[in-house]
């Protein structure tokens, strides 16, 4: 569909320090933005939590032309339970493979030229042993499907994605040839999102947001958050509609123009993240009082 593009995938993280090391030192991504919030997001960007949290965007380049990762950290929560919903994010980067080996980060060769590693929290990443392209190295996000054809129909018909291939067990969709793709894998079982569930975000012309909401309503599909405005202090206000596919995968559509303004790379982002981690004494407090952080 014209004017739409894949933006990012959202991960909940409990160990922000080790997570930052993984994305910075292993994958070789840059910190693009870091924002701190005193209360939960109206669109549940940080999950169903209403306390203090932070959002960190990391990637190989500007969000205008790279698929990136959003890391949400809820203060006071240490772990999240994994389901079978997120199956992996694939990156073309022999450099990341070399980094993992250099830093003794666990990594295994799943098949010739394809290595699997895990981010803190257990999220799987597949690294292809190829030169990192000048364009976006992030190739695809793989999600589970309990009924592949039903999922394909939803993403292609209601979300307007192009179907690149479907062999009955795996299907690949996307908005253009040169964007990060969505891969759906038939798991022949109920998709369990547990508490670590993520969210995939896409942009579209602002005028399409009410159209997307209207189409989902007319087809009796799940709308998690009707059209709403989200504020980020000192930055652009964006409008979003958040829906869920037949397996409950969360999908965020955001107005493109405002999002491009919001998502400009902050040259101080890396410093802001480092300062926030240094100021976060919650681990020390819990250890001092012989207590453990809560698990979601």
mmCIF file of C-alpha atoms in Angstrom:
data_model
loop_
_atom_site.group_PDB
_atom_site.id
_atom_site.type_symbol
_atom_site.label_atom_id
_atom_site.label_comp_id
_atom_site.label_asym_id
_atom_site.label_seq_id
_atom_site.Cartn_x
_atom_site.Cartn_y
_atom_site.Cartn_z
ATOM 1 C CA UNK A 1 0.000 0.000 0.000
ATOM 2 C CA UNK A 2 1.380 3.372 -1.087
ATOM 3 C CA UNK A 3 2.839 5.519 1.649
ATOM 4 C CA UNK A 4 3.144 2.830 4.302
ATOM 5 C CA UNK A 5 6.384 1.610 5.821
ATOM 6 C CA UNK A 6 7.601 -0.717 8.553
ATOM 7 C CA UNK A 7 9.016 1.227 11.521
ATOM 8 C CA UNK A 8 10.001 -0.856 14.527
ATOM 9 C CA UNK A 9 9.319 -3.748 16.857
ATOM 10 C CA UNK A 10 8.768 -3.187 20.581
ATOM 11 C CA UNK A 11 10.491 -5.315 23.225
ATOM 12 C CA UNK A 12 9.942 -5.110 26.975
ATOM 13 C CA UNK A 13 13.254 -5.293 28.842
ATOM 14 C CA UNK A 14 13.976 -5.957 32.488
ATOM 15 C CA UNK A 15 17.769 -5.627 32.521
ATOM 16 C CA UNK A 16 18.422 -2.312 30.813
ATOM 17 C CA UNK A 17 22.201 -2.322 31.315
ATOM 18 C CA UNK A 18 22.859 -5.739 29.787
ATOM 19 C CA UNK A 19 20.306 -5.047 27.073
ATOM 20 C CA UNK A 20 22.148 -1.849 26.114
ATOM 21 C CA UNK A 21 25.400 -3.827 25.889
ATOM 22 C CA UNK A 22 23.767 -6.360 23.560
ATOM 23 C CA UNK A 23 22.435 -3.790 21.111
ATOM 24 C CA UNK A 24 25.454 -1.501 21.249
ATOM 25 C CA UNK A 25 28.367 -3.948 21.453
ATOM 26 C CA UNK A 26 27.024 -7.156 19.895
ATOM 27 C CA UNK A 27 24.608 -6.034 17.206
ATOM 28 C CA UNK A 28 26.450 -2.760 16.663
ATOM 29 C CA UNK A 29 23.322 -0.617 16.691
ATOM 30 C CA UNK A 30 23.260 3.049 17.653
ATOM 31 C CA UNK A 31 21.065 4.681 20.292
ATOM 32 C CA UNK A 32 18.790 6.958 18.256
ATOM 33 C CA UNK A 33 16.451 8.346 20.918
ATOM 34 C CA UNK A 34 15.945 7.977 24.648
ATOM 35 C CA UNK A 35 12.917 9.296 26.538
ATOM 36 C CA UNK A 36 11.811 9.033 30.162
ATOM 37 C CA UNK A 37 8.154 9.056 31.219
ATOM 38 C CA UNK A 38 6.644 9.480 34.668
ATOM 39 C CA UNK A 39 3.431 7.590 33.947
ATOM 40 C CA UNK A 40 2.156 4.893 31.606
ATOM 41 C CA UNK A 41 1.366 5.477 27.942
ATOM 42 C CA UNK A 42 -2.239 6.080 26.791
ATOM 43 C CA UNK A 43 -1.647 3.520 24.048
ATOM 44 C CA UNK A 44 0.021 1.019 26.419
ATOM 45 C CA UNK A 45 3.358 1.436 24.618
ATOM 46 C CA UNK A 46 5.062 0.124 27.760
ATOM 47 C CA UNK A 47 2.482 -2.602 28.336
ATOM 48 C CA UNK A 48 -0.369 -2.577 30.879
ATOM 49 C CA UNK A 49 1.634 -0.631 33.447
ATOM 50 C CA UNK A 50 0.967 2.879 34.754
ATOM 51 C CA UNK A 51 4.235 3.672 36.510
ATOM 52 C CA UNK A 52 7.502 5.278 35.500
ATOM 53 C CA UNK A 53 9.101 3.891 32.334
ATOM 54 C CA UNK A 54 11.549 4.683 29.546
ATOM 55 C CA UNK A 55 11.664 4.241 25.793
ATOM 56 C CA UNK A 56 14.918 3.733 23.899
ATOM 57 C CA UNK A 57 15.084 3.488 20.106
ATOM 58 C CA UNK A 58 18.095 1.640 18.703
ATOM 59 C CA UNK A 59 18.996 0.809 15.116
ATOM 60 C CA UNK A 60 21.543 0.950 12.312
ATOM 61 C CA UNK A 61 20.461 4.356 11.087
ATOM 62 C CA UNK A 62 17.713 7.004 11.131
ATOM 63 C CA UNK A 63 14.148 5.816 11.551
ATOM 64 C CA UNK A 64 13.245 7.525 8.271
ATOM 65 C CA UNK A 65 14.851 4.675 6.338
ATOM 66 C CA UNK A 66 15.739 1.924 8.819
ATOM 67 C CA UNK A 67 13.670 -0.620 10.716
ATOM 68 C CA UNK A 68 14.636 -0.174 14.366
ATOM 69 C CA UNK A 69 13.934 -1.601 17.811
ATOM 70 C CA UNK A 70 12.013 0.067 20.621
ATOM 71 C CA UNK A 71 13.100 -0.979 24.110
ATOM 72 C CA UNK A 72 10.601 -0.252 26.853
ATOM 73 C CA UNK A 73 11.797 -0.442 30.436
ATOM 74 C CA UNK A 74 9.351 -0.369 33.332
ATOM 75 C CA UNK A 75 11.054 0.687 36.546
ATOM 76 C CA UNK A 76 10.599 -1.963 39.218
ATOM 77 C CA UNK A 77 9.998 -4.893 36.846
ATOM 78 C CA UNK A 78 12.869 -7.308 36.307
ATOM 79 C CA UNK A 79 11.558 -10.039 34.016
ATOM 80 C CA UNK A 80 8.769 -10.846 31.604
ATOM 81 C CA UNK A 81 7.457 -14.264 30.669
ATOM 82 C CA UNK A 82 8.079 -15.306 27.063
ATOM 83 C CA UNK A 83 5.360 -16.847 24.958
ATOM 84 C CA UNK A 84 5.612 -18.502 21.552
ATOM 85 C CA UNK A 85 4.510 -15.383 19.662
ATOM 86 C CA UNK A 86 7.823 -13.754 18.706
ATOM 87 C CA UNK A 87 10.049 -16.148 16.760
ATOM 88 C CA UNK A 88 12.957 -13.931 15.772
ATOM 89 C CA UNK A 89 14.427 -10.881 14.107
ATOM 90 C CA UNK A 90 16.845 -11.509 11.220
ATOM 91 C CA UNK A 91 19.823 -9.245 10.538
ATOM 92 C CA UNK A 92 22.387 -9.393 7.752
ATOM 93 C CA UNK A 93 25.689 -8.684 9.536
ATOM 94 C CA UNK A 94 28.849 -10.756 9.748
ATOM 95 C CA UNK A 95 30.192 -7.976 11.998
ATOM 96 C CA UNK A 96 27.563 -8.806 14.644
ATOM 97 C CA UNK A 97 28.620 -12.459 14.522
ATOM 98 C CA UNK A 98 32.251 -11.433 15.030
ATOM 99 C CA UNK A 99 31.217 -9.129 17.900
ATOM 100 C CA UNK A 100 29.365 -11.942 19.651
ATOM 101 C CA UNK A 101 32.391 -14.222 19.443
ATOM 102 C CA UNK A 102 34.760 -11.454 20.582
ATOM 103 C CA UNK A 103 32.623 -10.649 23.633
ATOM 104 C CA UNK A 104 31.903 -14.345 24.396
ATOM 105 C CA UNK A 105 28.196 -13.736 23.888
ATOM 106 C CA UNK A 106 26.390 -17.089 23.403
ATOM 107 C CA UNK A 107 25.826 -17.802 19.705
ATOM 108 C CA UNK A 108 25.118 -20.982 17.746
ATOM 109 C CA UNK A 109 25.172 -21.750 14.031
ATOM 110 C CA UNK A 110 21.664 -22.995 13.230
ATOM 111 C CA UNK A 111 22.471 -23.695 9.600
ATOM 112 C CA UNK A 112 25.277 -22.763 7.252
ATOM 113 C CA UNK A 113 25.708 -19.002 7.341
ATOM 114 C CA UNK A 114 22.918 -18.363 9.873
ATOM 115 C CA UNK A 115 23.678 -17.884 13.560
ATOM 116 C CA UNK A 116 21.210 -17.572 16.425
ATOM 117 C CA UNK A 117 21.767 -15.466 19.518
ATOM 118 C CA UNK A 118 19.491 -14.097 22.213
ATOM 119 C CA UNK A 119 19.004 -10.666 23.666
ATOM 120 C CA UNK A 120 18.557 -10.415 27.442
ATOM 121 C CA UNK A 121 15.057 -11.679 28.176
ATOM 122 C CA UNK A 122 15.347 -14.514 25.664
ATOM 123 C CA UNK A 123 14.367 -12.718 22.438
ATOM 124 C CA UNK A 124 15.908 -14.542 19.466
ATOM 125 C CA UNK A 125 17.986 -12.865 16.788
ATOM 126 C CA UNK A 126 19.202 -14.574 13.625
ATOM 127 C CA UNK A 127 22.438 -13.214 12.180
ATOM 128 C CA UNK A 128 23.315 -13.886 8.552
ATOM 129 C CA UNK A 129 27.036 -14.264 7.856
ATOM 130 C CA UNK A 130 27.107 -11.661 5.080
ATOM 131 C CA UNK A 131 28.529 -8.193 4.709
ATOM 132 C CA UNK A 132 26.361 -5.620 6.435
ATOM 133 C CA UNK A 133 24.607 -3.660 3.672
ATOM 134 C CA UNK A 134 24.840 0.115 3.421
ATOM 135 C CA UNK A 135 21.050 0.098 3.420
ATOM 136 C CA UNK A 136 19.118 -1.401 6.337
ATOM 137 C CA UNK A 137 20.653 -4.680 7.632
ATOM 138 C CA UNK A 138 17.376 -5.696 9.338
ATOM 139 C CA UNK A 139 15.706 -8.185 7.013
ATOM 140 C CA UNK A 140 12.572 -9.519 8.701
ATOM 141 C CA UNK A 141 10.549 -10.044 11.851
ATOM 142 C CA UNK A 142 9.119 -13.550 12.314
ATOM 143 C CA UNK A 143 5.861 -14.027 14.227
ATOM 144 C CA UNK A 144 3.856 -17.138 15.003
ATOM 145 C CA UNK A 145 0.524 -17.948 13.384
ATOM 146 C CA UNK A 146 -2.052 -20.522 14.465
ATOM 147 C CA UNK A 147 -3.799 -20.395 11.070
ATOM 148 C CA UNK A 148 -1.464 -19.194 8.328
ATOM 149 C CA UNK A 149 -4.052 -18.507 5.653
ATOM 150 C CA UNK A 150 -6.238 -16.565 8.062
ATOM 151 C CA UNK A 151 -3.219 -14.492 9.098
ATOM 152 C CA UNK A 152 -2.187 -13.868 5.485
ATOM 153 C CA UNK A 153 -5.704 -12.748 4.618
ATOM 154 C CA UNK A 154 -5.702 -10.298 7.520
ATOM 155 C CA UNK A 155 -2.317 -8.759 6.833
ATOM 156 C CA UNK A 156 -2.783 -8.560 3.061
ATOM 157 C CA UNK A 157 -6.450 -7.577 2.837
ATOM 158 C CA UNK A 158 -6.993 -5.468 5.963
ATOM 159 C CA UNK A 159 -3.465 -4.137 6.460
ATOM 160 C CA UNK A 160 -2.730 -3.753 2.772
ATOM 161 C CA UNK A 161 0.523 -5.688 2.667
ATOM 162 C CA UNK A 162 1.950 -7.305 -0.446
ATOM 163 C CA UNK A 163 2.346 -11.091 -0.253
ATOM 164 C CA UNK A 164 5.812 -12.062 -1.462
ATOM 165 C CA UNK A 165 5.542 -15.813 -0.912
ATOM 166 C CA UNK A 166 3.500 -18.447 0.901
ATOM 167 C CA UNK A 167 4.495 -22.114 0.960
ATOM 168 C CA UNK A 168 1.791 -23.175 3.387
ATOM 169 C CA UNK A 169 4.098 -23.166 6.400
ATOM 170 C CA UNK A 170 5.744 -19.755 6.074
ATOM 171 C CA UNK A 171 4.552 -16.559 4.426
ATOM 172 C CA UNK A 172 6.433 -13.342 3.765
ATOM 173 C CA UNK A 173 4.681 -9.986 3.455
ATOM 174 C CA UNK A 174 5.701 -6.337 3.337
ATOM 175 C CA UNK A 175 4.915 -2.880 2.031
ATOM 176 C CA UNK A 176 7.803 -2.736 -0.442
ATOM 177 C CA UNK A 177 10.748 -4.759 -1.684
ATOM 178 C CA UNK A 178 13.328 -2.650 0.148
ATOM 179 C CA UNK A 179 11.720 -2.651 3.616
ATOM 180 C CA UNK A 180 11.963 -5.025 6.542
ATOM 181 C CA UNK A 181 9.516 -7.878 5.897
ATOM 182 C CA UNK A 182 7.009 -9.626 8.133
ATOM 183 C CA UNK A 183 7.378 -13.398 8.128
ATOM 184 C CA UNK A 184 4.529 -15.489 9.502
ATOM 185 C CA UNK A 185 5.268 -19.048 10.586
ATOM 186 C CA UNK A 186 2.532 -21.618 11.107
ATOM 187 C CA UNK A 187 3.023 -23.147 14.572
ATOM 188 C CA UNK A 188 -0.171 -25.253 14.447
ATOM 189 C CA UNK A 189 -0.977 -24.251 18.016
ATOM 190 C CA UNK A 190 -2.500 -21.402 19.943
ATOM 191 C CA UNK A 191 -0.278 -18.331 20.004
ATOM 192 C CA UNK A 192 0.652 -17.436 23.577
ATOM 193 C CA UNK A 193 1.837 -13.852 24.139
ATOM 194 C CA UNK A 194 2.506 -14.280 27.883
ATOM 195 C CA UNK A 195 3.703 -10.986 29.455
ATOM 196 C CA UNK A 196 6.662 -10.248 27.156
ATOM 197 C CA UNK A 197 4.413 -9.610 24.169
ATOM 198 C CA UNK A 198 5.657 -7.024 21.717
ATOM 199 C CA UNK A 199 4.193 -4.770 19.075
ATOM 200 C CA UNK A 200 5.050 -4.033 15.441
ATOM 201 C CA UNK A 201 4.671 -0.464 14.206
ATOM 202 C CA UNK A 202 4.017 0.945 10.751
ATOM 203 C CA UNK A 203 3.507 4.459 9.454
ATOM 204 C CA UNK A 204 0.909 5.636 6.977
ATOM 205 C CA UNK A 205 -0.439 8.961 5.716
ATOM 206 C CA UNK A 206 -2.399 10.521 8.576
ATOM 207 C CA UNK A 207 -5.603 10.505 6.490
ATOM 208 C CA UNK A 208 -5.495 6.687 6.420
ATOM 209 C CA UNK A 209 -5.733 6.293 10.207
ATOM 210 C CA UNK A 210 -9.530 6.708 10.480
ATOM 211 C CA UNK A 211 -9.880 4.542 7.373
ATOM 212 C CA UNK A 212 -7.904 1.750 9.010
ATOM 213 C CA UNK A 213 -10.000 2.015 12.171
ATOM 214 C CA UNK A 214 -13.220 2.024 10.141
ATOM 215 C CA UNK A 215 -12.199 -1.019 8.108
ATOM 216 C CA UNK A 216 -11.316 -2.975 11.248
ATOM 217 C CA UNK A 217 -14.662 -2.057 12.808
ATOM 218 C CA UNK A 218 -16.627 -3.091 9.727
ATOM 219 C CA UNK A 219 -14.856 -6.460 9.685
ATOM 220 C CA UNK A 220 -15.385 -6.980 13.441
ATOM 221 C CA UNK A 221 -11.636 -7.064 14.082
ATOM 222 C CA UNK A 222 -9.938 -6.187 17.358
ATOM 223 C CA UNK A 223 -9.157 -2.520 17.965
ATOM 224 C CA UNK A 224 -6.977 -2.139 21.039
ATOM 225 C CA UNK A 225 -6.669 1.651 20.932
ATOM 226 C CA UNK A 226 -8.983 3.777 18.758
ATOM 227 C CA UNK A 227 -7.460 6.832 17.089
ATOM 228 C CA UNK A 228 -5.644 8.781 19.812
ATOM 229 C CA UNK A 229 -2.984 11.489 20.110
ATOM 230 C CA UNK A 230 0.208 10.700 22.021
ATOM 231 C CA UNK A 231 2.416 13.408 23.483
ATOM 232 C CA UNK A 232 6.161 13.263 24.034
ATOM 233 C CA UNK A 233 7.458 16.204 26.088
ATOM 234 C CA UNK A 234 9.326 18.657 23.874
ATOM 235 C CA UNK A 235 8.654 16.666 20.714
ATOM 236 C CA UNK A 236 5.954 16.216 18.080
ATOM 237 C CA UNK A 237 2.525 14.825 18.967
ATOM 238 C CA UNK A 238 1.619 11.743 16.947
ATOM 239 C CA UNK A 239 -1.686 10.026 16.246
ATOM 240 C CA UNK A 240 -2.046 6.256 16.323
ATOM 241 C CA UNK A 241 -4.529 3.441 15.881
ATOM 242 C CA UNK A 242 -3.607 0.121 17.479
ATOM 243 C CA UNK A 243 -5.191 -3.124 16.373
ATOM 244 C CA UNK A 244 -4.545 -6.851 16.793
ATOM 245 C CA UNK A 245 -4.453 -9.603 14.202
ATOM 246 C CA UNK A 246 -6.368 -12.912 14.620
ATOM 247 C CA UNK A 247 -3.588 -14.284 16.833
ATOM 248 C CA UNK A 248 -3.430 -11.183 19.005
ATOM 249 C CA UNK A 249 -0.242 -9.683 17.577
ATOM 250 C CA UNK A 250 -0.373 -5.961 18.316
ATOM 251 C CA UNK A 251 -0.062 -3.609 15.336
ATOM 252 C CA UNK A 252 0.405 0.135 15.643
ATOM 253 C CA UNK A 253 -0.345 2.468 12.721
ATOM 254 C CA UNK A 254 0.979 6.001 13.179
ATOM 255 C CA UNK A 255 0.657 9.117 11.059
ATOM 256 C CA UNK A 256 3.810 9.364 8.978
ATOM 257 C CA UNK A 257 4.462 13.113 8.864
ATOM 258 C CA UNK A 258 4.283 13.674 12.626
ATOM 259 C CA UNK A 259 6.241 10.496 13.291
ATOM 260 C CA UNK A 260 9.081 11.660 11.053
ATOM 261 C CA UNK A 261 9.263 14.818 13.168
ATOM 262 C CA UNK A 262 9.155 12.840 16.419
ATOM 263 C CA UNK A 263 11.730 10.278 15.345
ATOM 264 C CA UNK A 264 14.599 12.555 14.416
ATOM 265 C CA UNK A 265 17.901 11.199 15.707
ATOM 266 C CA UNK A 266 18.913 12.843 18.980
ATOM 267 C CA UNK A 267 22.719 13.315 19.072
ATOM 268 C CA UNK A 268 22.544 13.139 22.876
ATOM 269 C CA UNK A 269 20.540 9.890 22.949
ATOM 270 C CA UNK A 270 23.421 7.604 23.891
ATOM 271 C CA UNK A 271 24.442 9.929 26.708
ATOM 272 C CA UNK A 272 20.851 10.218 27.935
ATOM 273 C CA UNK A 273 20.527 6.435 28.116
ATOM 274 C CA UNK A 274 23.829 6.088 29.957
ATOM 275 C CA UNK A 275 22.832 8.789 32.437
ATOM 276 C CA UNK A 276 19.430 7.176 33.025
ATOM 277 C CA UNK A 277 21.037 3.804 33.704
ATOM 278 C CA UNK A 278 23.561 5.355 36.078
ATOM 279 C CA UNK A 279 20.796 7.168 37.955
ATOM 280 C CA UNK A 280 18.657 4.028 38.262
ATOM 281 C CA UNK A 281 19.569 2.676 41.701
ATOM 282 C CA UNK A 282 16.639 0.285 41.911
ATOM 283 C CA UNK A 283 18.803 -2.857 41.737
ATOM 284 C CA UNK A 284 20.947 -1.581 44.589
ATOM 285 C CA UNK A 285 17.883 -0.692 46.659
ATOM 286 C CA UNK A 286 16.319 -4.129 46.261
ATOM 287 C CA UNK A 287 19.621 -5.853 47.045
ATOM 288 C CA UNK A 288 20.178 -3.687 50.137
ATOM 289 C CA UNK A 289 16.716 -4.566 51.452
ATOM 290 C CA UNK A 290 17.115 -8.233 50.528
ATOM 291 C CA UNK A 291 14.181 -8.057 48.150
ATOM 292 C CA UNK A 292 13.633 -8.902 44.510
ATOM 293 C CA UNK A 293 12.140 -6.815 41.760
ATOM 294 C CA UNK A 294 8.724 -7.902 40.600
ATOM 295 C CA UNK A 295 8.300 -10.213 37.616
ATOM 296 C CA UNK A 296 5.539 -9.481 35.136
#
